[in-house]
CSV table of C-alpha atoms in Angstrom, one decimal:
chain,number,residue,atom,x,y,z
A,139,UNK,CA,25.4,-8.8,-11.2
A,140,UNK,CA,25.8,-12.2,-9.7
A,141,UNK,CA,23.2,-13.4,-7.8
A,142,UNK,CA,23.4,-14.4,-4.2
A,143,UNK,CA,21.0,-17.6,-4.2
A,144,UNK,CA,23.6,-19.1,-7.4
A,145,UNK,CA,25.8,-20.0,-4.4
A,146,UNK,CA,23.0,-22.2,-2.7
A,147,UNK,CA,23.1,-25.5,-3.8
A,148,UNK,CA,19.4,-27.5,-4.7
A,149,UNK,CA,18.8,-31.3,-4.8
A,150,UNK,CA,15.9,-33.3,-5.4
A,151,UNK,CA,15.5,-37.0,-5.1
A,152,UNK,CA,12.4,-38.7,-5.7
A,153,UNK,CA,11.0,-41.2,-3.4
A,154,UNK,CA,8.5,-43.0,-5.7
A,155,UNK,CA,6.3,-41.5,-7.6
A,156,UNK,CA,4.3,-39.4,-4.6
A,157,UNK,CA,7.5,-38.3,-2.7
A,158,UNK,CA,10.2,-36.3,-2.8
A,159,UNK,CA,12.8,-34.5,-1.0
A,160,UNK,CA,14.9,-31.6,-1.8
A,161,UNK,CA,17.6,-30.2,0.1
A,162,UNK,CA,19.0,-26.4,0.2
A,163,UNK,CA,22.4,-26.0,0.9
A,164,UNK,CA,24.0,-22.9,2.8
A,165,UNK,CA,27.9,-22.5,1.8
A,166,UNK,CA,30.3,-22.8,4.7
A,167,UNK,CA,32.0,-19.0,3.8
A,168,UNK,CA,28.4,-17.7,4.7
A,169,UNK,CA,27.5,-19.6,7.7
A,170,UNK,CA,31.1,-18.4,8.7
A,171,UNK,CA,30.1,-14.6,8.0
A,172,UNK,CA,27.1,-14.6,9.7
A,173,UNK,CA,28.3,-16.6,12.9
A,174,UNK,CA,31.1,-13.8,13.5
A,175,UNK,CA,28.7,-10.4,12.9
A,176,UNK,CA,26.4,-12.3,15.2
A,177,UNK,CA,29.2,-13.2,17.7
A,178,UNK,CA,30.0,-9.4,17.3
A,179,UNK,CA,26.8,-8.0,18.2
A,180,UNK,CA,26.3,-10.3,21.0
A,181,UNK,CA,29.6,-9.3,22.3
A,182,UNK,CA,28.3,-5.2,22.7
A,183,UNK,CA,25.6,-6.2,25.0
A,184,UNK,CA,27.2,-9.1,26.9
A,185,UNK,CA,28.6,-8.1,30.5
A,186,UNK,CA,30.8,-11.2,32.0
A,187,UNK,CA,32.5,-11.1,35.2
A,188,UNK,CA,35.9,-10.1,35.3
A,189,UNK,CA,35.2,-8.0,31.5
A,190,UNK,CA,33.4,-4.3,31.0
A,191,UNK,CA,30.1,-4.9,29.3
A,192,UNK,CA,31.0,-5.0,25.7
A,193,UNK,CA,34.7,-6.3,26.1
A,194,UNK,CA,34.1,-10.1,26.4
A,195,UNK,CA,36.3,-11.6,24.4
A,196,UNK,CA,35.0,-13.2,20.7
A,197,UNK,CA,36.0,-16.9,21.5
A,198,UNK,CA,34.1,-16.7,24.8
A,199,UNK,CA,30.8,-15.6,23.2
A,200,UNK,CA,31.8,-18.1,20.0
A,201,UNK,CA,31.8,-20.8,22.6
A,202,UNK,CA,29.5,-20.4,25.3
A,203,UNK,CA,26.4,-18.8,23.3
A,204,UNK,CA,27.1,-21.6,20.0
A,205,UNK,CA,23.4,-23.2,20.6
A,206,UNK,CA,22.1,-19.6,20.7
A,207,UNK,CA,23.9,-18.5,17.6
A,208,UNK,CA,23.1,-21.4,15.5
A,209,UNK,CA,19.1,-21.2,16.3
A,210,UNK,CA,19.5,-17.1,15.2
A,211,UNK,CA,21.3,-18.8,12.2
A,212,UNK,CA,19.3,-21.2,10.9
A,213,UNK,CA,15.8,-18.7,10.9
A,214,UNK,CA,17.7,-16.0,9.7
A,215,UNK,CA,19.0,-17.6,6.5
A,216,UNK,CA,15.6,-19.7,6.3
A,217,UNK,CA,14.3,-15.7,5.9
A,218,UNK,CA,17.0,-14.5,4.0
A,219,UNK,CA,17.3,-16.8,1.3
A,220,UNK,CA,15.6,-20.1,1.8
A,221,UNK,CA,12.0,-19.3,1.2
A,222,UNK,CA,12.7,-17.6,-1.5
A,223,UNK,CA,15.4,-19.7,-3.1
A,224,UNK,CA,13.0,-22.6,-2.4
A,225,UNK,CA,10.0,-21.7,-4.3
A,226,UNK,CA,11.9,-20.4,-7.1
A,227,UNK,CA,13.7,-23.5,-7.9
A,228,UNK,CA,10.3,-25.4,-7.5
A,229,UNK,CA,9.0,-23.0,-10.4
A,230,UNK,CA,11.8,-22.6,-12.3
A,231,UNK,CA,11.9,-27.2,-12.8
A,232,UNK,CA,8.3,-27.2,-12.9
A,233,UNK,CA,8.1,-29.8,-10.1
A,234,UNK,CA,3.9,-30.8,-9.9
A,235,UNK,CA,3.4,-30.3,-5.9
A,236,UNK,CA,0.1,-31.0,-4.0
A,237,UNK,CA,0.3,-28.7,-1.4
A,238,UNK,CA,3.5,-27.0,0.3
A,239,UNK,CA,6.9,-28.2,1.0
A,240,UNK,CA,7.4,-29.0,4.6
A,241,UNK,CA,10.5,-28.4,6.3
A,242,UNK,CA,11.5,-31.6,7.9
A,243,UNK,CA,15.3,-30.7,9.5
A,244,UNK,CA,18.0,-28.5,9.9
A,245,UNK,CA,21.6,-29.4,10.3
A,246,UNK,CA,24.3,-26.5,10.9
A,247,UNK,CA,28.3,-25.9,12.2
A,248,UNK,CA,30.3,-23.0,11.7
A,249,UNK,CA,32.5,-25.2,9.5
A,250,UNK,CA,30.7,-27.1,7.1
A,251,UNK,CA,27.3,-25.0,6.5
A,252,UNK,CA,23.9,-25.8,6.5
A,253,UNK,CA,21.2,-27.9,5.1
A,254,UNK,CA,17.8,-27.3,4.7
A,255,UNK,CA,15.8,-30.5,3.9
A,256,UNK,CA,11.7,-30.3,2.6
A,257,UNK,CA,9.5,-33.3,2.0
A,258,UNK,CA,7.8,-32.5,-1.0
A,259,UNK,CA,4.2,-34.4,-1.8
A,260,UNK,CA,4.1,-35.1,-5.9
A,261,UNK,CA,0.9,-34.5,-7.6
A,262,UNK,CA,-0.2,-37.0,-10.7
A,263,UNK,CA,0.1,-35.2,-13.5
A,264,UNK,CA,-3.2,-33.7,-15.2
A,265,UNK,CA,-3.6,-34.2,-18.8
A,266,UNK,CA,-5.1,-30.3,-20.0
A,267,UNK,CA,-5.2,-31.1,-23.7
A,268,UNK,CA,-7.8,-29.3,-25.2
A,269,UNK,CA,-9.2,-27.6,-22.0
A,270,UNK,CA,-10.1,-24.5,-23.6
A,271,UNK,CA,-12.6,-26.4,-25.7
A,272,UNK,CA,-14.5,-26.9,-22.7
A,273,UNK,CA,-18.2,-25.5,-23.2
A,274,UNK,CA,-18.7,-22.8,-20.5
A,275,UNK,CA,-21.4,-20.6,-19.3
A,276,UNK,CA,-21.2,-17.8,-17.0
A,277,UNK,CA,-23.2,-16.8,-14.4
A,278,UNK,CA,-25.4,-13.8,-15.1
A,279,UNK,CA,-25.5,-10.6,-13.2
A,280,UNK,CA,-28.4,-9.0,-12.0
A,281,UNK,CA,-30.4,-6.5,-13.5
A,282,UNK,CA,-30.9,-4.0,-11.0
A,283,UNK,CA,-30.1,-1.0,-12.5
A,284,UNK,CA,-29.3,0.4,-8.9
A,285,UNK,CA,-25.6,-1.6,-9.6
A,286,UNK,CA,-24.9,0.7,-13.0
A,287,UNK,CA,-25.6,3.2,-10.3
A,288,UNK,CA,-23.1,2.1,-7.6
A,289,UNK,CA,-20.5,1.2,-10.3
A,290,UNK,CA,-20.4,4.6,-11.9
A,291,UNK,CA,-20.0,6.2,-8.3
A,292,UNK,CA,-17.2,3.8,-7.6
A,293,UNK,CA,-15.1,4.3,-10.8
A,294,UNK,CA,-16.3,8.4,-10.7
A,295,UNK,CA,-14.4,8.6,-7.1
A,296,UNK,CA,-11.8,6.3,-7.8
A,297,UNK,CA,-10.9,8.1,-10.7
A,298,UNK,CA,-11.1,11.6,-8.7
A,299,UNK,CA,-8.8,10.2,-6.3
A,300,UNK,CA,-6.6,8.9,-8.8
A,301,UNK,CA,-6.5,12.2,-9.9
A,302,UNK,CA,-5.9,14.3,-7.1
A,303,UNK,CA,-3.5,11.6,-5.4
A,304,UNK,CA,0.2,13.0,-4.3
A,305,UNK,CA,1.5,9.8,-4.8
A,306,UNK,CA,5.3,10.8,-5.1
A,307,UNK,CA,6.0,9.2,-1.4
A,308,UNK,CA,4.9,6.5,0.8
A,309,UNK,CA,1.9,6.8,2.9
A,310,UNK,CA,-0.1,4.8,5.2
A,311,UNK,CA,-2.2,1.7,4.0
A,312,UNK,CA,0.8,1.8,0.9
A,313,UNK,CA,2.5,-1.9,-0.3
A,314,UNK,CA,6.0,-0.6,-0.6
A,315,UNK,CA,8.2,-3.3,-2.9
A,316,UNK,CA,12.1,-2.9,-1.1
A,317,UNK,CA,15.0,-4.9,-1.3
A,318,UNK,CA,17.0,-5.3,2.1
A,319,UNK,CA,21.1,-6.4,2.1
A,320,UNK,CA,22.5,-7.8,5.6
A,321,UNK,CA,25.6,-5.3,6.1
A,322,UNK,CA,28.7,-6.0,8.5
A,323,UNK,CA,29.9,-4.0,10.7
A,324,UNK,CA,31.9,-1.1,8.4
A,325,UNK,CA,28.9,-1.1,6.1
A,326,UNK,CA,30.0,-3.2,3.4
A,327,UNK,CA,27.7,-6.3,2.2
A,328,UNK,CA,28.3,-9.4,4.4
A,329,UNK,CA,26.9,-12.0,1.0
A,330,UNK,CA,27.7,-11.2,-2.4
A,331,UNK,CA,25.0,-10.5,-5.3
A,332,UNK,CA,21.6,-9.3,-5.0
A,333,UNK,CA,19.8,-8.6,-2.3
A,334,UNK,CA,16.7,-9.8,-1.0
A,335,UNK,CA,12.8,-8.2,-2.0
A,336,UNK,CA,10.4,-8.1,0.1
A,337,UNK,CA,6.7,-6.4,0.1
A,338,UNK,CA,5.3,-5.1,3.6
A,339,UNK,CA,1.9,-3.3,4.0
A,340,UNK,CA,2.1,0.1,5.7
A,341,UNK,CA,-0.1,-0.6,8.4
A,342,UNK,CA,-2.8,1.8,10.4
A,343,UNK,CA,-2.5,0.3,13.3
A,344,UNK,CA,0.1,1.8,16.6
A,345,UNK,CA,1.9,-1.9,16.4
A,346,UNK,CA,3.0,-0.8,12.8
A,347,UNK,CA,4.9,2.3,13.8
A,348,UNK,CA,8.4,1.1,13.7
A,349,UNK,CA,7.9,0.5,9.8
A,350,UNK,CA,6.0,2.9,9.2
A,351,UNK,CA,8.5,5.5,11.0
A,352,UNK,CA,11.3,3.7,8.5
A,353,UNK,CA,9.0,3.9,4.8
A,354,UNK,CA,6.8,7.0,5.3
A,355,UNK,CA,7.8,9.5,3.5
A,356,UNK,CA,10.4,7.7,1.0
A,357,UNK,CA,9.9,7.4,-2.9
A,358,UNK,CA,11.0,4.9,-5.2
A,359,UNK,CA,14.7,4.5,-5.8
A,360,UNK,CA,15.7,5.9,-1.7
A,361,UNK,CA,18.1,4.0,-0.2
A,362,UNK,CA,19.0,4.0,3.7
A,363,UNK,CA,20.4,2.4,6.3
A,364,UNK,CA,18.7,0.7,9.1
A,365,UNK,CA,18.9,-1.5,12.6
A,366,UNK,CA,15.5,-1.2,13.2
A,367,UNK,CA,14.0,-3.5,15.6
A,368,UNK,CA,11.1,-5.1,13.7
A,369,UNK,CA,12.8,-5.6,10.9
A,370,UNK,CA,15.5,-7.7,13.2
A,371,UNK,CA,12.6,-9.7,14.6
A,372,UNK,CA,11.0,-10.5,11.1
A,373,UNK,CA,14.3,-12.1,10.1
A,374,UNK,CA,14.8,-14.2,13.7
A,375,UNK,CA,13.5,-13.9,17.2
A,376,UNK,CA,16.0,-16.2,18.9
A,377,UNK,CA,18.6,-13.6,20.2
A,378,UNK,CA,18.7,-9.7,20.3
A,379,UNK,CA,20.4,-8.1,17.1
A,380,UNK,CA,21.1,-4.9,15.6
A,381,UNK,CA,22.3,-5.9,12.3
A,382,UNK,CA,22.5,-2.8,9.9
A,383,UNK,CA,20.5,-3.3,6.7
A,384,UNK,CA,20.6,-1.4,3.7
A,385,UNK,CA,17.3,-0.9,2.4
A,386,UNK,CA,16.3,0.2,-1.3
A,387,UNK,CA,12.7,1.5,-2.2
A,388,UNK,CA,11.9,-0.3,-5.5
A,389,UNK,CA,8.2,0.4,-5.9
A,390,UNK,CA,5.1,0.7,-4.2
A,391,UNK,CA,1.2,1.0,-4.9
A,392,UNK,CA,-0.8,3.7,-3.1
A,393,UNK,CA,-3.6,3.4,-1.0
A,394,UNK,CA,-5.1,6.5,-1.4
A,395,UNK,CA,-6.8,5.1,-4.3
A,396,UNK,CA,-7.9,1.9,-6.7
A,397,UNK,CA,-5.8,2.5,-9.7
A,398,UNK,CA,-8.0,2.0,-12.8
A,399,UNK,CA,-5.4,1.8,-14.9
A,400,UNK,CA,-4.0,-1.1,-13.0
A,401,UNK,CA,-6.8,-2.9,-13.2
A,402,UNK,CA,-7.9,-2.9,-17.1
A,403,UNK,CA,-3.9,-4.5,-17.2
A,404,UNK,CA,-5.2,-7.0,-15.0
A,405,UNK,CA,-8.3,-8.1,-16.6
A,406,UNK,CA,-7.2,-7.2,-20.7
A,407,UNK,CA,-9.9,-4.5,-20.5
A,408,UNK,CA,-10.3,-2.5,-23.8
A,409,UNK,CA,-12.8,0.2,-22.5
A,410,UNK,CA,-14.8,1.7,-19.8
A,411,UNK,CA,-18.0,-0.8,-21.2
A,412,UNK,CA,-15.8,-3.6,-20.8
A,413,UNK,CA,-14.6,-1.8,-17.3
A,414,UNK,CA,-18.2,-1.2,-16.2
A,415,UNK,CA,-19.1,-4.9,-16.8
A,416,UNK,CA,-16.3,-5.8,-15.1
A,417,UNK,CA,-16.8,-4.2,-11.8
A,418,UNK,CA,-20.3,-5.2,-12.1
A,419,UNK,CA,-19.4,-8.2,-11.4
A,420,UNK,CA,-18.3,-7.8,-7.4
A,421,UNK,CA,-21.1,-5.6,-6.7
A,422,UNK,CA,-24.2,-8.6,-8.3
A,423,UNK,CA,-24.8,-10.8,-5.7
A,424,UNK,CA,-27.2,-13.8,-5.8
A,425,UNK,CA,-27.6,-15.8,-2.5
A,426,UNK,CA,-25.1,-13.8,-0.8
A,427,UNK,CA,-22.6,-14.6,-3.6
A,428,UNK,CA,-21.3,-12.1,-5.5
A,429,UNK,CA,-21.2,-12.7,-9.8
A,430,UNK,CA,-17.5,-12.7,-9.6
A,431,UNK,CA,-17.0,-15.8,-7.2
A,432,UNK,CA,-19.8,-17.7,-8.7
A,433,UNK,CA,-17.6,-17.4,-12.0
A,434,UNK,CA,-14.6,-18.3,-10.1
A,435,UNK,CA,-16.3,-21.2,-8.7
A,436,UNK,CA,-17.8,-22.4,-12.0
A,437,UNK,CA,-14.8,-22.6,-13.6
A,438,UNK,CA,-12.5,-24.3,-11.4
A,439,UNK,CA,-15.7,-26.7,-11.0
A,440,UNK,CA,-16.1,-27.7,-14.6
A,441,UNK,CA,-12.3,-28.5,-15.3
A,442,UNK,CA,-12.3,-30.6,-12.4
A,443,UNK,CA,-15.2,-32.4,-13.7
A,444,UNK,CA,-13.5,-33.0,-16.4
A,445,UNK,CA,-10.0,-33.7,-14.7
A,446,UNK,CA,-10.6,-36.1,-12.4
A,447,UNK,CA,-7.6,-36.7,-9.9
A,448,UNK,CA,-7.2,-37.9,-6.4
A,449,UNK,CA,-5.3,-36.2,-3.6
A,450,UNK,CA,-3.4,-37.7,-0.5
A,451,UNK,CA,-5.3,-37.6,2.5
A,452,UNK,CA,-3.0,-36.1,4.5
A,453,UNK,CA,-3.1,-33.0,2.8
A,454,UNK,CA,-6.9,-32.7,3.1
A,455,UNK,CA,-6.6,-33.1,6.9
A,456,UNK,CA,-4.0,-30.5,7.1
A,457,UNK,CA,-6.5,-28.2,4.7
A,458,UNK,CA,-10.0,-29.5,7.3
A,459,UNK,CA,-7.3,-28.2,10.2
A,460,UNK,CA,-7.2,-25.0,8.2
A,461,UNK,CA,-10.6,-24.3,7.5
A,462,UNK,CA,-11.5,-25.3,11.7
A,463,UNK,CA,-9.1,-22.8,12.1
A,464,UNK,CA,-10.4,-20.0,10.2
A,465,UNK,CA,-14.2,-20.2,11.0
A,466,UNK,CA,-13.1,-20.9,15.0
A,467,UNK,CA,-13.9,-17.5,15.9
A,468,UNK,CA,-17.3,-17.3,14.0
A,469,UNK,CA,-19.9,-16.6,16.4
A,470,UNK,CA,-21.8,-19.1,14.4
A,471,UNK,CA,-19.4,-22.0,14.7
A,472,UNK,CA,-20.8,-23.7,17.5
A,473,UNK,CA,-24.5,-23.6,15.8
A,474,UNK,CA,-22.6,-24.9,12.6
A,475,UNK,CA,-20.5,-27.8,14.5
A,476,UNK,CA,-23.7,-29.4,16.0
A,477,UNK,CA,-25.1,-30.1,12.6
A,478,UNK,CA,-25.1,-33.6,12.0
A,479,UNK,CA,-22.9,-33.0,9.0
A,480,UNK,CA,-20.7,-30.4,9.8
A,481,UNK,CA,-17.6,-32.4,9.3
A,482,UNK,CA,-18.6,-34.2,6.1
A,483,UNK,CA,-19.2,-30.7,4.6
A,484,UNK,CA,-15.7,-29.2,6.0
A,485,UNK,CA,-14.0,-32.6,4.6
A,486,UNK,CA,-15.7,-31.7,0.9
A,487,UNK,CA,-14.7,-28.1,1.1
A,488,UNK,CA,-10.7,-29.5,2.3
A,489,UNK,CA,-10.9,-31.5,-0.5
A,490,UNK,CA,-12.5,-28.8,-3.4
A,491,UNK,CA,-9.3,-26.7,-2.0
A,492,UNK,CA,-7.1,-29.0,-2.4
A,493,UNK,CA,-7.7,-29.9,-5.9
A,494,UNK,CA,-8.3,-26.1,-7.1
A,495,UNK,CA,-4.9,-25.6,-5.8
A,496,UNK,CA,-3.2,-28.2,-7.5
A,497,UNK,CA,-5.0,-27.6,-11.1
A,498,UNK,CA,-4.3,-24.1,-11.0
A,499,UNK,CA,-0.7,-24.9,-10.2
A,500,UNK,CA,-0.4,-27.4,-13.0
A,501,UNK,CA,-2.2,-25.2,-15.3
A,502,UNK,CA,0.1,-22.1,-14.8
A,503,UNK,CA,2.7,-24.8,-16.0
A,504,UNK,CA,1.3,-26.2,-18.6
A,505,UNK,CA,0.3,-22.7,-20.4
A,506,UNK,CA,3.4,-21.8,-19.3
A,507,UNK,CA,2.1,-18.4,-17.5
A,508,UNK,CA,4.7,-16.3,-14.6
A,509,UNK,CA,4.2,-13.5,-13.0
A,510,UNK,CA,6.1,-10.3,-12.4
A,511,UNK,CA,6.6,-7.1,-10.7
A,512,UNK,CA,3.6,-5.3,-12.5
A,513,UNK,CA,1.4,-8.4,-11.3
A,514,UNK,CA,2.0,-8.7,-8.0
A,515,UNK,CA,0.7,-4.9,-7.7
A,516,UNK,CA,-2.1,-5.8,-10.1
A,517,UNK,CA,-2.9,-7.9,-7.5
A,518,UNK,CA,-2.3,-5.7,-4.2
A,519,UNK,CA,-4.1,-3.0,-5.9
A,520,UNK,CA,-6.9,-5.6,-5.8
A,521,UNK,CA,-6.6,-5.8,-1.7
A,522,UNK,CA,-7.4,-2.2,-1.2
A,523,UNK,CA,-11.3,-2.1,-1.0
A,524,UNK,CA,-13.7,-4.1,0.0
A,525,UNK,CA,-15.4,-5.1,-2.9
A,526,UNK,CA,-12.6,-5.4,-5.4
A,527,UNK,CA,-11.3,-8.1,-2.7
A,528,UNK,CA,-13.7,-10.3,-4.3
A,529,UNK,CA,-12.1,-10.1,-7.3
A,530,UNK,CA,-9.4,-12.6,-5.0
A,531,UNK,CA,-10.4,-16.4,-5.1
A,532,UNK,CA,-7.3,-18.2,-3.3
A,533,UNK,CA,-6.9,-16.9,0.1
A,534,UNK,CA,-4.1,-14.2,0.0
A,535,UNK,CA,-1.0,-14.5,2.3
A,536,UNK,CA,-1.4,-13.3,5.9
A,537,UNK,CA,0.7,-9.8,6.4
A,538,UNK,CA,0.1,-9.3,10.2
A,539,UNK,CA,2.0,-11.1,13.0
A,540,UNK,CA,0.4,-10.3,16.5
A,541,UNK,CA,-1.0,-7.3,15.1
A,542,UNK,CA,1.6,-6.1,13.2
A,543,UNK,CA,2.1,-6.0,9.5
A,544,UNK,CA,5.1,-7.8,8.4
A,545,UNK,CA,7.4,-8.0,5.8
A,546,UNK,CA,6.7,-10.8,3.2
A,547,UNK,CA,8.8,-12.8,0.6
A,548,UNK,CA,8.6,-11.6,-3.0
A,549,UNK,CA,8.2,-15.3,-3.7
A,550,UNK,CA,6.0,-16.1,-1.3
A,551,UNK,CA,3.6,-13.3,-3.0
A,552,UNK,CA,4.4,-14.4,-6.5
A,553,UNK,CA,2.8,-17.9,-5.6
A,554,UNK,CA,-0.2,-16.5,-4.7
A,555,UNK,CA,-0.7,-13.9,-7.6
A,556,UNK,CA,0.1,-16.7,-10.0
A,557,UNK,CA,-2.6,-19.0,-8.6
A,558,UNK,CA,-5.3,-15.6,-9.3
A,559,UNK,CA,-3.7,-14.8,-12.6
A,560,UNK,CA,-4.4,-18.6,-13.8
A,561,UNK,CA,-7.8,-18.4,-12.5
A,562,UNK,CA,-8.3,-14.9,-14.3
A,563,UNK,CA,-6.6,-17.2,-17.6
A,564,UNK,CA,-8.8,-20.0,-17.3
A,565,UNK,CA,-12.1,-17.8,-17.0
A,566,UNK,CA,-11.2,-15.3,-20.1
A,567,UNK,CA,-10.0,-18.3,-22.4
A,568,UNK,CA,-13.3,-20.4,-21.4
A,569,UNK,CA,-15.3,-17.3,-22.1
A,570,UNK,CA,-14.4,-17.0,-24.9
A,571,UNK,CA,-15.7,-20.1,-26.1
A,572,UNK,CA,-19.9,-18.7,-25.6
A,573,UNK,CA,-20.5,-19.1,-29.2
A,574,UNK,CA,-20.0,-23.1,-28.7
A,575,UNK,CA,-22.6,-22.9,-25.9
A,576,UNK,CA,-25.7,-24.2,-27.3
């Protein structure tokens, strides 16, 4: 089956050796199709003088409520295939970013398509020759034998709710893996090819209902048809739709337990030793740091001592934004922002995420490592306690939107389980090098 995003069109010009832009093309046959279901729909629930609601005439909607139109437009295609297409075609050329593409302008008509232009910031390339040579030493866990204690408990309950799981359909606190396909009005497919995938968390909280109303229940391979609200909204917010969508279950990864099995495909584990000493590892802490991230940090700090690069400053002030962000609501922040060097210390730890982000990226390139289905819910599985969230370095993607969980791109998710699966190769090939260790 032909794929839809083989009809968008990608370009990339370099602007020196640090810039470049790239431009994603919408053909003019889809803009077209899209423009008329959404004059169509706008047309049910408009009420003009002189016209019964629902009876305005198509070139009087095409023409007064264009601007409206082309805003719905241009987020619902950025949704539908841009992201995607986007950060696909950035793997699939190997371009070396530091940090993400930033969407700069969008021009659109009805006749001649529309254009998505990114400014993309180059990263120097890293020479990784001979990395795995590196002499490494992990940190240790502790020897309380209260953790052997905790572990077993964890993987003995685990593994009875593993067991005693009905995990046939879709419950609450699930990741469901579904594809969804923009419909026209007598329920064929308005763009050709594959649909688009999305994951979405099946949230416990009353904002979630609508999705949860749509996905509990289902199993994999159920297919439906839908013009629910939120799912509307997820794909643009600028006018009032009610688009029918097919939707096809493709997978999902249960909540009711942390799937063990999952996990030892994760990590490469052989046997339960190897799991035990594993796990042990999120449940040692040392200074409030568990043994896990103290690995994760060792490693990434050892092959940037020994890859040294700089990074533009505008992406570590974008990354200090980020970090003010996140610890805003800390009801420590005010003590922390009245030390003499609070902002030299947030400008180190912008920096330090910048870099980790770009070496991983050039290093999943470089040992040429991609990521699937089966690790993206590797990865999810990894979200669903507390302490095996530790076993997460990069920040994951944020699911919730004012308190809802939303939908998010397949791609957007592969991104971030590639950066983790790198990190996961990096520490198991440096490991193995503890014979070298003097």
């Amino acid at each position: 089956m032909k794929e839809h995003q083989a009809d968008l069109d990608f370009s990339l010009k370099h602007i020196g050796p640090h810039f470049a832009y790239t431009t994603i093309t919408i053909p003019d046959n889809y803009v077209k199709k899209l423009y008329s279901l959404a004059s169509s729909t706008q047309q049910l629930g408009t009420h003009t003088p002189g016209f019964l609601k629902g009876t305005t005439p198509l070139s009087y909607i095409e023409s007064n409520f264009q601007p409206h139109l082309l805003e719905h437009i241009k987020e619902f295609f950025f949704k539908y295939f841009v992201i995607s297409w986007l950060h696909r075609k950035i793997s699939d050329n190997k371009i070396l970013l530091a940090g993400q593409p930033r969407l700069t302008d969008i021009s659109i008509t009805p006749l001649s398509g529309a254009c998505y232009s990114f400014s993309l910031t180059l990263a120097q390339p890293i020479s990784l020759q001979g990395w795995k040579r590196l002499p490494f030493k992990a940190p240790r866990r502790k020897n309380y034998k209260d953790l052997d204690r905790q572990v077993k408990n964890f993987l003995k309950e685990e593994a009875t709710a593993q067991k005693n799981a009905r995990n046939t359909e879709i419950q609450i606190g699930d990741w469901v893996h579904f594809s969804v396909q923009l419909l026209d009005m007598q329920g064929k497919s308005i763009f050709e090819g594959t649909p688009e995938t999305l994951w979405l968390k099946i949230g416990f909280e009353e904002a979630d209902l609508p999705f949860n109303t749509l996905f509990i229940g289902k199993k994999i391979g159920d297919t439906f048809v839908t013009t629910e609200l939120s799912l509307q909204e997820y794909f643009s917010s600028h006018i009032e739709t009610h688009y029918p969508f097919a939707i096809k279950v493709l997978d999902f990864t249960p909540f009711a337990y942390f799937d063990l099995d999952e996990f030892k495909k994760h990590f490469k584990i052989k046997n339960n030793q190897e799991l035990h000493e594993k796990m042990i590892e999120v449940f040692s802490y040392r200074n409030d740091i568990s043994q896990r991230r103290s690995t994760a940090e060792e490693t990434l700090k050892l092959l940037l001592s020994r890859h040294a690069f700089d990074v533009p400053n505008h992406l570590v002030l974008r990354q200090q934004k980020e970090i003010l962000d996140a610890i805003h609501d800390n009801p420590d922040y005010q003590v922390y922002r009245m030390q003499d060097d609070f902002n030299d210390k947030v400008k180190k730890l912008a920096i330090k995420q910048v870099k980790e982000v770009i070496l991983t990226h050039q290093l999943a390139y470089y040992e040429n490592i991609a990521v699937g289905v089966d690790d993206i819910k590797n990865y999810l599985n990894l979200t669903k306690r507390p302490r095996t969230k530790e076993f997460i370095y990069f920040e994951p993607p944020h699911s919730k939107f004012l308190g809802q969980e939303m939908p998010l791109s397949a791609a957007l998710l592969e991104e971030s389980c590639l950066r983790e699966k790198t990190l996961n190769y990096a520490i198991h090939s440096l490991s193995k090098q503890k014979a070298r260790v003097p």
